[in-house]
Short mmCIF file of C-alpha atoms in Angstrom, two decimals:
data_model
loop_
_atom_site.label_atom_id
_atom_site.label_comp_id
_atom_site.label_asym_id
_atom_site.label_seq_id
_atom_site.Cartn_x
_atom_site.Cartn_y
_atom_site.Cartn_z
CA MET A 1 54.92 71.66 87.05
CA ALA A 2 58.02 70.31 85.36
CA THR A 3 57.52 67.09 83.54
CA ALA A 4 59.91 64.19 83.76
CA ALA A 5 60.80 64.73 80.10
CA ALA A 6 61.76 68.38 80.72
CA VAL A 7 63.95 67.39 83.65
CA LYS A 8 65.69 64.71 81.57
CA GLU A 9 66.28 67.21 78.72
CA SER A 10 68.00 69.69 81.07
CA GLU A 11 70.30 67.06 82.59
CA PRO A 12 72.74 67.01 79.61
CA VAL A 13 72.92 70.82 79.73
CA ALA A 14 73.62 70.77 83.47
CA ARG A 15 76.19 68.00 82.96
CA PHE A 16 77.91 70.05 80.22
CA ALA A 17 78.02 73.15 82.45
CA LYS A 18 79.40 71.10 85.34
CA ASP A 19 82.09 69.53 83.13
CA GLN A 20 82.98 72.90 81.64
CA LEU A 21 83.25 74.48 85.10
CA LYS A 22 85.46 71.63 86.29
CA ALA A 23 87.70 72.05 83.22
CA PHE A 24 88.10 75.78 83.92
CA VAL A 25 88.98 75.16 87.55
CA GLU A 26 91.51 72.49 86.64
CA ARG A 27 93.14 74.76 84.03
CA VAL A 28 93.48 77.56 86.57
CA GLU A 29 94.95 75.13 89.10
CA ARG A 30 97.54 73.93 86.56
CA LEU A 31 98.46 77.51 85.66
CA GLU A 32 98.81 78.40 89.35
CA GLU A 33 101.22 75.48 89.76
CA GLU A 34 103.22 76.65 86.74
CA LYS A 35 103.26 80.20 88.10
CA LYS A 36 104.64 78.97 91.42
CA ALA A 37 107.32 76.93 89.63
CA ILE A 38 108.33 79.96 87.57
CA ALA A 39 108.43 82.17 90.68
CA ASP A 40 110.69 79.58 92.34
CA ASP A 41 112.96 79.59 89.27
CA ILE A 42 113.18 83.39 89.33
CA ARG A 43 114.03 83.32 93.04
CA ASP A 44 116.79 80.80 92.29
CA VAL A 45 118.25 83.05 89.57
CA TYR A 46 118.35 86.01 91.96
CA ALA A 47 119.98 83.82 94.62
CA GLU A 48 122.59 82.70 92.10
CA ALA A 49 123.25 86.30 91.08
CA LYS A 50 123.63 87.27 94.74
CA GLY A 51 126.04 84.38 95.23
CA ASN A 52 128.11 85.79 92.39
CA GLY A 53 128.32 89.19 94.09
CA PHE A 54 125.53 91.07 92.29
CA ASP A 55 123.14 93.37 94.13
CA VAL A 56 119.68 91.81 93.91
CA LYS A 57 117.81 95.06 94.57
CA ALA A 58 119.61 96.69 91.65
CA LEU A 59 118.87 93.69 89.42
CA ARG A 60 115.17 93.85 90.32
CA ALA A 61 115.14 97.58 89.55
CA ILE A 62 116.76 96.99 86.18
CA VAL A 63 114.29 94.22 85.30
CA ARG A 64 111.42 96.55 86.25
CA LEU A 65 112.85 99.41 84.17
CA ARG A 66 113.48 97.21 81.13
CA LYS A 67 109.75 96.44 81.02
CA LEU A 68 109.06 100.12 80.32
CA ASP A 69 109.43 101.73 76.93
CA ALA A 70 112.13 104.40 76.57
CA ASP A 71 109.76 107.36 77.03
CA GLU A 72 108.20 105.96 80.21
CA ARG A 73 111.64 105.17 81.59
CA ARG A 74 112.91 108.71 80.89
CA GLU A 75 109.79 110.17 82.49
CA GLN A 76 110.25 108.11 85.66
CA GLU A 77 113.96 108.97 85.83
CA THR A 78 113.17 112.68 85.40
CA ILE A 79 110.54 112.61 88.14
CA LEU A 80 112.89 110.73 90.47
CA GLU A 81 115.71 113.19 89.78
CA THR A 82 113.36 116.16 90.37
CA TYR A 83 112.21 114.75 93.71
CA MET A 84 115.75 113.94 94.79
CA HIS A 85 116.88 117.44 93.86
CA ALA A 86 113.97 118.97 95.79
CA LEU A 87 114.96 116.93 98.85
CA GLY A 88 118.59 118.03 98.61
CA MET A 89 119.80 114.58 97.69
CA LEU A 90 121.51 115.87 94.51
CA ASN A 91 123.87 118.81 94.12
#
């Protein structure tokens, strides 16, 4: 049987774990809010670009390609060109 002393000794540990868990949850919640704000800002930039006559799909493709290193980008372009050629989309 657990003694009253043993129960009292485990309370600070349980309290610490509860506080730590709450801190983690609150940090994630704050980061989720920041992520949403950043996503809204990105959407606004694309809308502004569209308003200035730029093609948003092309901009998104360029942003995606710029994330790749040069070798990965060349590989993807080569594969795309090969597929397009096989489908008769290129001369």
